[in-house]
Coordinates of C-alpha atoms and ligand atoms in Angstrom, one line a residue:
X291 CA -42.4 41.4 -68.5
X292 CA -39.9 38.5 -68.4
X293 CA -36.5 38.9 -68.2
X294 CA -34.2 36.4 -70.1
X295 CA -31.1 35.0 -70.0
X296 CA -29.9 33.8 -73.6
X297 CA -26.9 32.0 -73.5
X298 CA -25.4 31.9 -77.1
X299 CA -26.7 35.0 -78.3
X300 CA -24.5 35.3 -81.0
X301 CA -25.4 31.9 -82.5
X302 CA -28.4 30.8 -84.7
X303 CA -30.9 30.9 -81.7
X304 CA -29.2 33.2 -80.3
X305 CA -30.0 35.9 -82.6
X306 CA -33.5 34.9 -83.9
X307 CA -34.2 35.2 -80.2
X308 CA -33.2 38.8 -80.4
X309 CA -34.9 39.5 -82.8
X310 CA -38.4 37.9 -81.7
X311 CA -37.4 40.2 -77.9
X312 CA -36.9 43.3 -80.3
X313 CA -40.4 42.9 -82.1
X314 CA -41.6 42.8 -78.4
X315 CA -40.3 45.2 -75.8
X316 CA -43.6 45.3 -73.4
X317 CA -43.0 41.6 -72.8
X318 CA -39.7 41.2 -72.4
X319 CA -36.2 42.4 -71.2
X320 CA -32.6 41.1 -71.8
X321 CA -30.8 41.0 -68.1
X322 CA -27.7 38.3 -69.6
X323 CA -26.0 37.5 -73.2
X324 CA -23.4 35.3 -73.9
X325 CA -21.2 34.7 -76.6
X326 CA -17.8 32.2 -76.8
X327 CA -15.9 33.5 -79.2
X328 CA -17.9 36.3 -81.5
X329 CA -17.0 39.4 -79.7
X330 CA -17.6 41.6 -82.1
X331 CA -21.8 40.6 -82.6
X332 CA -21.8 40.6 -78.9
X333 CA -20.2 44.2 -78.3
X334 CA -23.1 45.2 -80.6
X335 CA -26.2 43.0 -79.0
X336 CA -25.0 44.8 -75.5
X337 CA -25.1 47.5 -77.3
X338 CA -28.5 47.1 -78.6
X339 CA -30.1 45.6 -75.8
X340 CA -28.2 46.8 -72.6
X341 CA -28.2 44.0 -70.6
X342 CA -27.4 43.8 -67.0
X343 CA -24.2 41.6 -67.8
X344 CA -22.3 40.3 -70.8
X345 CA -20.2 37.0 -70.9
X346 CA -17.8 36.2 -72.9
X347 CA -16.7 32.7 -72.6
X348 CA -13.6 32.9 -74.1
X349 CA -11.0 34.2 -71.9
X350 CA -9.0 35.8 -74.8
X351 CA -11.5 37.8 -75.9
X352 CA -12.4 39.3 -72.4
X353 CA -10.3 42.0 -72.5
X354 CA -11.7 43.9 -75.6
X355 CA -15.7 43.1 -75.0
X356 CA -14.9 44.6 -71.7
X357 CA -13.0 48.0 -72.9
X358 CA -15.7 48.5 -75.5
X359 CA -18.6 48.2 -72.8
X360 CA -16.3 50.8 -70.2
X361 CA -18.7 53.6 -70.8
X362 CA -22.3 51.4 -70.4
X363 CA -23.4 50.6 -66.9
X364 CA -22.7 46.9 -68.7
X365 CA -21.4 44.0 -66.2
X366 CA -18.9 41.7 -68.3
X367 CA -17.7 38.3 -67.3
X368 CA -15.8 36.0 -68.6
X369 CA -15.4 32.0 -68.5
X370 CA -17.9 28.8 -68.3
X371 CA -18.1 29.6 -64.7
X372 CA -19.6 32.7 -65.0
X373 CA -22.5 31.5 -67.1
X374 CA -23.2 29.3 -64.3
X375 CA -23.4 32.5 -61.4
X376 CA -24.8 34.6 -63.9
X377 CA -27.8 32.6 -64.6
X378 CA -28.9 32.0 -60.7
X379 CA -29.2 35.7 -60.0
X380 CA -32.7 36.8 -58.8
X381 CA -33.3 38.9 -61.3
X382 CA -33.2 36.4 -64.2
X383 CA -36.8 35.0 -65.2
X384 CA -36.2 32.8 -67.9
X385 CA -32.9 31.1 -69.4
X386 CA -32.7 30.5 -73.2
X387 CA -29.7 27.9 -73.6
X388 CA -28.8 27.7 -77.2
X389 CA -25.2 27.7 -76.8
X390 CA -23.9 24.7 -79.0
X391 CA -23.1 20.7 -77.9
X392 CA -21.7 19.7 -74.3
X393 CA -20.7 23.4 -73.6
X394 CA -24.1 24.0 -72.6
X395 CA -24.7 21.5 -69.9
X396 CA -23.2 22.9 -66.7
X397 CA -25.3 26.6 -67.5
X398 CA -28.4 24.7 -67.6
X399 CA -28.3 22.2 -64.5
X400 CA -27.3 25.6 -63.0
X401 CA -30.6 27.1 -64.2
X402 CA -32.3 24.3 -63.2
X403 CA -31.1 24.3 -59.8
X404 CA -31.6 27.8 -59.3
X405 CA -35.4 27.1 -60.0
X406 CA -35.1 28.9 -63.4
X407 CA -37.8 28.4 -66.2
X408 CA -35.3 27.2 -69.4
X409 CA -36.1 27.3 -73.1
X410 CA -34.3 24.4 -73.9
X411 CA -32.7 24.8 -77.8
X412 CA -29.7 22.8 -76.2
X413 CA -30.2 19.1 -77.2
X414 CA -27.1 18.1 -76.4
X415 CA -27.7 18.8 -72.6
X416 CA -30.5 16.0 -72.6
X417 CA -28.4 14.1 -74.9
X418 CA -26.0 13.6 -72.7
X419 CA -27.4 13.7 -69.3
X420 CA -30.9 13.7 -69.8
X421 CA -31.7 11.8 -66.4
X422 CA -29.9 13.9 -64.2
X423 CA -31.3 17.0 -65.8
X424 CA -34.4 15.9 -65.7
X425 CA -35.1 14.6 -62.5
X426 CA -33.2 17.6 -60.6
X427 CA -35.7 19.5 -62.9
X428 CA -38.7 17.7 -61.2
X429 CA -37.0 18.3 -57.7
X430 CA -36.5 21.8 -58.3
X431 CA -40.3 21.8 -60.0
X432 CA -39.0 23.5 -62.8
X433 CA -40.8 24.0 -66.4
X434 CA -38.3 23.0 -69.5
X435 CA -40.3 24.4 -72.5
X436 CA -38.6 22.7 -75.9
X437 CA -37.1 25.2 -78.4
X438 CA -36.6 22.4 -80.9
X439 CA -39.5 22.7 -83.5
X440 CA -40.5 18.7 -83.1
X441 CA -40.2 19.3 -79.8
X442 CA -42.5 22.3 -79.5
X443 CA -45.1 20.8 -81.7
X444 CA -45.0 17.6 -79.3
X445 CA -45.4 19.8 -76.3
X446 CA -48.2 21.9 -78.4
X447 CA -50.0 18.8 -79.2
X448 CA -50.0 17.9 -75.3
X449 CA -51.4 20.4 -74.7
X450 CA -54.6 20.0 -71.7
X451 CA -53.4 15.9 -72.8
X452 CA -52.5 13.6 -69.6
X453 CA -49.0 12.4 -70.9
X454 CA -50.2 8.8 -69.5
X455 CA -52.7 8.7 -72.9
X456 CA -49.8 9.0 -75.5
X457 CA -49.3 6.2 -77.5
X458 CA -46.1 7.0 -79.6
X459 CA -45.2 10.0 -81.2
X460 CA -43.6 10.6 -84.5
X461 CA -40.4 13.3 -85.2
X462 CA -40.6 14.3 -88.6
X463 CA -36.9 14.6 -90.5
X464 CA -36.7 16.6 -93.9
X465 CA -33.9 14.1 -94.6
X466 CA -31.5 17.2 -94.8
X467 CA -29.5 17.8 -98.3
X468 CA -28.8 14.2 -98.9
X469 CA -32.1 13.1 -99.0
X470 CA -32.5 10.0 -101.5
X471 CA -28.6 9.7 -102.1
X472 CA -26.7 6.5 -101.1
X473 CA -22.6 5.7 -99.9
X474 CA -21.4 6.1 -103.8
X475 CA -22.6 9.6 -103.7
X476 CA -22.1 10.3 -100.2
X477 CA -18.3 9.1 -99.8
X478 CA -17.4 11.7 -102.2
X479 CA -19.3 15.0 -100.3
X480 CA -18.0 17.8 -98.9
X481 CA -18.6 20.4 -96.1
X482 CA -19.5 23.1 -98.3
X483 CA -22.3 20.8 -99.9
X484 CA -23.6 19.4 -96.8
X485 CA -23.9 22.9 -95.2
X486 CA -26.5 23.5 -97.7
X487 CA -29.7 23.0 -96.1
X488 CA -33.2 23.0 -98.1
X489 CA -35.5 24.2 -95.7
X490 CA -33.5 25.5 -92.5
X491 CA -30.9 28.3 -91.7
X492 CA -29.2 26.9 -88.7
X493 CA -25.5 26.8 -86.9
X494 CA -22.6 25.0 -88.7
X495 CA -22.5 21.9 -86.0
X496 CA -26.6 21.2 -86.4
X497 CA -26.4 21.7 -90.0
X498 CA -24.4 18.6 -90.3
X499 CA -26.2 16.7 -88.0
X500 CA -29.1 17.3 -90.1
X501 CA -27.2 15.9 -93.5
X502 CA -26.1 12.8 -91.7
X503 CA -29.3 12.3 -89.8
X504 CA -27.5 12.2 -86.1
X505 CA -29.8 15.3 -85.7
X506 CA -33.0 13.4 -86.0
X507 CA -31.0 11.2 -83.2
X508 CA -30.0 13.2 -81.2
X509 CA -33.5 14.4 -81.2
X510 CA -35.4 11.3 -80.6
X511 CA -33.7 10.7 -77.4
X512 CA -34.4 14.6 -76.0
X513 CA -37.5 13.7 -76.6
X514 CA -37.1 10.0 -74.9
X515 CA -36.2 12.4 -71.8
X516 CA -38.5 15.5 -72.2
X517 CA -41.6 13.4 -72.2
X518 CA -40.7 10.4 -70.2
X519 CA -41.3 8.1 -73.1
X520 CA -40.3 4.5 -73.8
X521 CA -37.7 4.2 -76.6
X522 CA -39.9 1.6 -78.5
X523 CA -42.8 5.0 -78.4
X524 CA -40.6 7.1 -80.9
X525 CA -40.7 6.8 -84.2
X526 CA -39.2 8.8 -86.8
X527 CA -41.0 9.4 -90.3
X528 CA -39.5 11.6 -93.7
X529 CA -41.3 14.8 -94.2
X530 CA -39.4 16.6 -97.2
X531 CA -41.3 19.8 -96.8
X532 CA -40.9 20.4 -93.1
X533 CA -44.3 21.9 -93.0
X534 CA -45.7 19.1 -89.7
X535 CA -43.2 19.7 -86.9
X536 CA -43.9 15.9 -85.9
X537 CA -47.2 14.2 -84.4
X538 CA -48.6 12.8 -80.9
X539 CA -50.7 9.3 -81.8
X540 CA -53.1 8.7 -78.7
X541 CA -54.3 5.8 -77.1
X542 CA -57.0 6.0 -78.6
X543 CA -56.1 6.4 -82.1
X544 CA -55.8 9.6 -82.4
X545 CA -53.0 11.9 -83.9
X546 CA -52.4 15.4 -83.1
X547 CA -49.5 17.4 -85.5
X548 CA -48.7 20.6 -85.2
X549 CA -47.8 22.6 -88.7
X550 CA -46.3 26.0 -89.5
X551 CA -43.9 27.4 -92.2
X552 CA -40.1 26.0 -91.4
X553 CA -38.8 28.8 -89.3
X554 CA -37.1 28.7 -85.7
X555 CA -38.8 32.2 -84.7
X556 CA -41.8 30.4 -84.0
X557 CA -40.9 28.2 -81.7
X558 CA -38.6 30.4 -79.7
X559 CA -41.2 32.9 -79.1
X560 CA -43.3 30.0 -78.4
X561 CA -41.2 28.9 -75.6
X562 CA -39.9 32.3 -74.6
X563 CA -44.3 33.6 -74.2
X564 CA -45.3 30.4 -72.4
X565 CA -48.1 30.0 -71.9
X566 CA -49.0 32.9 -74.0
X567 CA -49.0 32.9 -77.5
X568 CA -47.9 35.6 -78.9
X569 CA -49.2 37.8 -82.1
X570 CA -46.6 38.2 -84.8
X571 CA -46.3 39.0 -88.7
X572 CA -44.4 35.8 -89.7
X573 CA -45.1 34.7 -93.0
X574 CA -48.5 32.3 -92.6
X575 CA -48.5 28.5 -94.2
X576 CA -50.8 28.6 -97.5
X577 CA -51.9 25.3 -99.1
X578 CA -52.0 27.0 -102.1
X579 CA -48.4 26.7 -102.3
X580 CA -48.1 23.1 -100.9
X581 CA -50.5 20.8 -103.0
X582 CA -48.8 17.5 -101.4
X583 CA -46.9 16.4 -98.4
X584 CA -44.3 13.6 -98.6
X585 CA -43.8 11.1 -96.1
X586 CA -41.2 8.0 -96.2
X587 CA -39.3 5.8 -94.1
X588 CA -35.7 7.4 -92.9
X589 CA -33.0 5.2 -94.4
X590 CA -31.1 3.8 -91.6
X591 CA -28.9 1.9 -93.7
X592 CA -27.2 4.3 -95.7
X593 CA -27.5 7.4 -92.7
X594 CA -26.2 5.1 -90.0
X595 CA -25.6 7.8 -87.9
X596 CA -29.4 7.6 -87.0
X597 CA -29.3 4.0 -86.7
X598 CA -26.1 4.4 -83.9
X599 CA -28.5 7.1 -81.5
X600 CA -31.5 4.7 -81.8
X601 CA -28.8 2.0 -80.1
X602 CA -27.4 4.8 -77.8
X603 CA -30.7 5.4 -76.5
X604 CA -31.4 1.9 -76.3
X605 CA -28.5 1.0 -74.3
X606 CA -28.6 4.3 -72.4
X607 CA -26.5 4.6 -69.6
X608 CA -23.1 7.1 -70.8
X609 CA -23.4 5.8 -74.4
X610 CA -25.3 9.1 -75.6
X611 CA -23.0 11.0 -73.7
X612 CA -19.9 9.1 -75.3
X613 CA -22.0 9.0 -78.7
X614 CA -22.5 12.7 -78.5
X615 CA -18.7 13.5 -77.9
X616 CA -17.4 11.6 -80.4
X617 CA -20.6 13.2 -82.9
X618 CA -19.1 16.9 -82.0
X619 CA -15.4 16.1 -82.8
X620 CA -15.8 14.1 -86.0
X621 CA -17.9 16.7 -87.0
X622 CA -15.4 19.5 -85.8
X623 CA -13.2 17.7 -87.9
X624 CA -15.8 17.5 -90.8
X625 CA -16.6 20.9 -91.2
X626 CA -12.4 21.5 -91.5
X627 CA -11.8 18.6 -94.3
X628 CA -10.0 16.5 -92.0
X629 CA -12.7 13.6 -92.2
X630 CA -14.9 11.9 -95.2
X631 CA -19.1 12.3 -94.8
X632 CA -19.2 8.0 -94.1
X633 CA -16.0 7.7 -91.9
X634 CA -17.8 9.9 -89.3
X635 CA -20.4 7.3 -88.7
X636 CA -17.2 4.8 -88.1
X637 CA -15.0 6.6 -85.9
X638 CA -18.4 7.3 -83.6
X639 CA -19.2 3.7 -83.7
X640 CA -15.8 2.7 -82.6
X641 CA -15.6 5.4 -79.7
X642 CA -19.0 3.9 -78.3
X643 CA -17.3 0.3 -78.7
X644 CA -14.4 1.2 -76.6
X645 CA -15.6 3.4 -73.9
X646 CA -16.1 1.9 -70.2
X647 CA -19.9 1.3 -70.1
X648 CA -21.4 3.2 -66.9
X649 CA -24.9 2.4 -66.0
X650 CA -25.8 5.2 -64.1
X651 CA -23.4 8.0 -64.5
X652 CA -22.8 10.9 -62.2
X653 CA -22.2 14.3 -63.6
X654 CA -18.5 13.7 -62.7
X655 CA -18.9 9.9 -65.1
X656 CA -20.5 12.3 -67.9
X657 CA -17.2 14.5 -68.4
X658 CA -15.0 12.0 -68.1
X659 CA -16.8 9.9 -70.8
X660 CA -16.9 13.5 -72.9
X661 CA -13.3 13.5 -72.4
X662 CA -12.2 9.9 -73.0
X663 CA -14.9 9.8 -76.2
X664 CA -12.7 13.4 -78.3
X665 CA -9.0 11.7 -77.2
X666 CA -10.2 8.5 -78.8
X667 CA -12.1 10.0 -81.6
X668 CA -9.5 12.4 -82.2
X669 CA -7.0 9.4 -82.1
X670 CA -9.2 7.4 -85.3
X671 CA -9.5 10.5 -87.0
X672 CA -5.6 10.9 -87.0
X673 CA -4.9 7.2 -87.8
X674 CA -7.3 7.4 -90.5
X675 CA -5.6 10.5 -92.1
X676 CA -2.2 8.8 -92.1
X677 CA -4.0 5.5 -93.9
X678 CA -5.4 7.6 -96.5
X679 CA -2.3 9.9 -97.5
Ligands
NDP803 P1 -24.6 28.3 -83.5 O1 -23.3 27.6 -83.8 O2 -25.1 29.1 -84.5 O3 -24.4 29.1 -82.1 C1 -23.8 28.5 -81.0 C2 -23.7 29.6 -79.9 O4 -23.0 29.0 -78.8 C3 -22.9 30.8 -80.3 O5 -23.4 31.9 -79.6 C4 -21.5 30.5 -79.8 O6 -20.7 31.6 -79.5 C5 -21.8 29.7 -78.5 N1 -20.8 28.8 -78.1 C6 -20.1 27.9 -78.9 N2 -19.2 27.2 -78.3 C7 -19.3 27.6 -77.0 C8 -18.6 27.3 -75.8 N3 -17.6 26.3 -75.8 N4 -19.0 27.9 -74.6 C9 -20.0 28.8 -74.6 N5 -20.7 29.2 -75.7 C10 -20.3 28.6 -76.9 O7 -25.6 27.1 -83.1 P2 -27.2 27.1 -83.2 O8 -27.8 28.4 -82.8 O9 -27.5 26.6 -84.5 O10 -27.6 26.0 -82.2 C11 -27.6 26.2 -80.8 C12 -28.2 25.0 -80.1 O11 -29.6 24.9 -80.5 C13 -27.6 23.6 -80.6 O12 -27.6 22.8 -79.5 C14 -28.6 23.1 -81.6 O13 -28.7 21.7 -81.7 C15 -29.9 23.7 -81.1 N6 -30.9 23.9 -82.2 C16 -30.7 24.8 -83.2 C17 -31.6 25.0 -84.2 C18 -31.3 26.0 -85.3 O14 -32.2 26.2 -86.1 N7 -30.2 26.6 -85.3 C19 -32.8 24.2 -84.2 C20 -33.0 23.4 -83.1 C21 -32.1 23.2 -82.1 P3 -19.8 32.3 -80.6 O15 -20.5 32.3 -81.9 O16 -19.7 33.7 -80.1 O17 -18.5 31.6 -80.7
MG804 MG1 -35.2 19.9 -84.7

């Protein structure tokens, strides 16, 4: 029986997790939730589940998650800093962080240091800081199984593999909704079209990401991190049908893929069993309904987000952290019409410009560049709006 931690229960992750613990009681047990802001789904998932505690990181919510849990022997917190006490306690076995962007970093460098197994749906966390997290990771000896589903077919496919004998490896993209458009279309598209994704149901923030490509960024340098790789191994290839989660080429020629219907349950319960697999009913892959797979080179010049991580990786340092900041506000702003689909790529490109370049940041470096990146993003979003109207 493992008992779990999942931070951002109410989310995407967050629930799909639930559901994969509810389909299997005998293995495991929820001890923590946390929401931010949805109190409602969480009064309901403590409900549900009975945890040992509840947090609710918004403050203003507190009050009411609490009076509706009076009567349940339910602890309920409240705060960022709780997440981070909450997830130390002896009786937690495994942390699931799938709480959204920069929020999540502090919870999981707390995990960490607790010695905590985390299943890692975060990528922001290694976005930002992914040398700090890893190395107190490998001090504290702790396993960080990827929830991302390129990520979990990369660590399927190394699988009883000495990490010495990869080559490269390849992240598949689907290419999200705006696959084959170019600027003309794109300067015109709003966030109502771009939250319509073909093959995946995910959170608001990721969604986006996934229609301007910084997803398959942001991804390539988690995995930069996760697997100690070189930023000339990592390629990124177009794979419309999101049936191959992305591959592992060998030194000796070899590939490895792994492949599976798109659906986020699979690699959750992946990471959540490890190493067990676990049996499920999922729907199973059929060729029968797949008689070709597409694969394409991404277009970096018209999704330049994915073009700006490839240089963020590349130049390391706090630019992903500063890239990522300015990614989550323009977005933010995105999703609320206050910013065109194109103009995001420029205000994050400008933020990375102007930032103070820190070689080897401290976690103290890290917030202040996340702080300096959303005034001066939010600054270029502002002067933008007052040049338009
Ligand atoms: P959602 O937006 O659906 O959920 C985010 C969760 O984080 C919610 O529980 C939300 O609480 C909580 N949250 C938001 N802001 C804060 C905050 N400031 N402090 C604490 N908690 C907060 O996101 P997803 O589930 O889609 O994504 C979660 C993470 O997993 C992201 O990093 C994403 O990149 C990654 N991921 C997601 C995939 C997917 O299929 N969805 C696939 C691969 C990776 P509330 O709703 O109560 O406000
Ligand atoms: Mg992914």
């Amino acid at each position: 029986m493992k008992r779990l931690a999942i931070l951002g229960s109410t989310g995407s992750i967050g629930t799909q997790a639930l559901d994969v613990v509810a389909a299997h009681p005998d293995l495991f047990e929820v001890e923590v939730l946390s929401a931010h802001s949805n109190d409602k789904l969480l009064i309901e998932q403590a409900k549900k589940f009975s945890p040992n505690a509840v947090i609710v990181t918004d403050e203003k919510k507190y009050e009411k998650v609490k009076a509706a849990l009076s009567s349940l022997p339910i602890k309920v917190f409240s705060g960022p800093h709780a997440l981070m006490e909450v997830v130390q306690w002896e009786s937690v076995d495994v942390v699931l962080a799938a709480i959204v962007g920069f929020a999540g970093l502090h919870s999981v460098l707390a995990a960490i240091d607790a010695g905590k197994t985390v299943a890692l749906a975060n990528k922001e966390t290694l976005v930002v800081a992914g040398e700090l997290v890893m190395s107190l990771a490998q001090l504290r000896k702790v396993s960080i199984i990827p929830v991302d589903s390129e990520h979990s077919a990369i660590f399927q496919c190394l699988t009883g593999e000495h990490k010495t004998a990869i080559e490269k490896i390849i992240l598949t993209a689907s290419g999200g909704p705006f696959l084959g458009k170019k600027p003309n279309f794109l300067v015109n598209v709003k966030a109502s079209h771009a939250l319509q994704h073909p093959n995946w149901t995910m959170g608001a923030k990721i969604t986006i990401d996934s229609a301007t490509l910084m997803n398959k960024g942001l991804e390539m340098i988690e995995a930069k991190w996760l697997f100690g790789l070189n930023n000339d191994q990592i390629e990124v290839v177009v794979h419309r049908e999101s049936i191959l989660h992305s591959f592992v080429q060998f030194c000796d020629g070899s590939i490895k893929a792994q492949m599976g219907l798109p659906d986020m349950k699979l690699p959750i319960q992946y990471a959540l069993g490890y190493p067990q697999r676990i049996q499920n009913d999922f729907p199973r892959f059929s060729f029968k309904n797949y008689s070709k797979f597409h694969f394409d080179a991404p277009d970096y010049k018209t999704f330049r987000n994915l073009a700006i991580a490839k240089e963020a990786m590349e130049k390391g340092g706090n630019v992903p952290c500063v890239m990522n900041a300015a990614n989550e506000l323009v977005v933010d702003s995105f999703l609320k019409n206050k910013v065109g689909f194109l103009e995001m790529s420029d205000v994050i490109e400008k933020v990375m410009e102007k930032i103070t370049f820190i070689e080897h940041p401290s976690l103290e470096d890290y917030e202040k560049s996340d702080r300096e990146a959303r005034i001066l993003a939010a600054e270029l979003i502002k002067k933008s709006q007052l040049s338009v109207y």
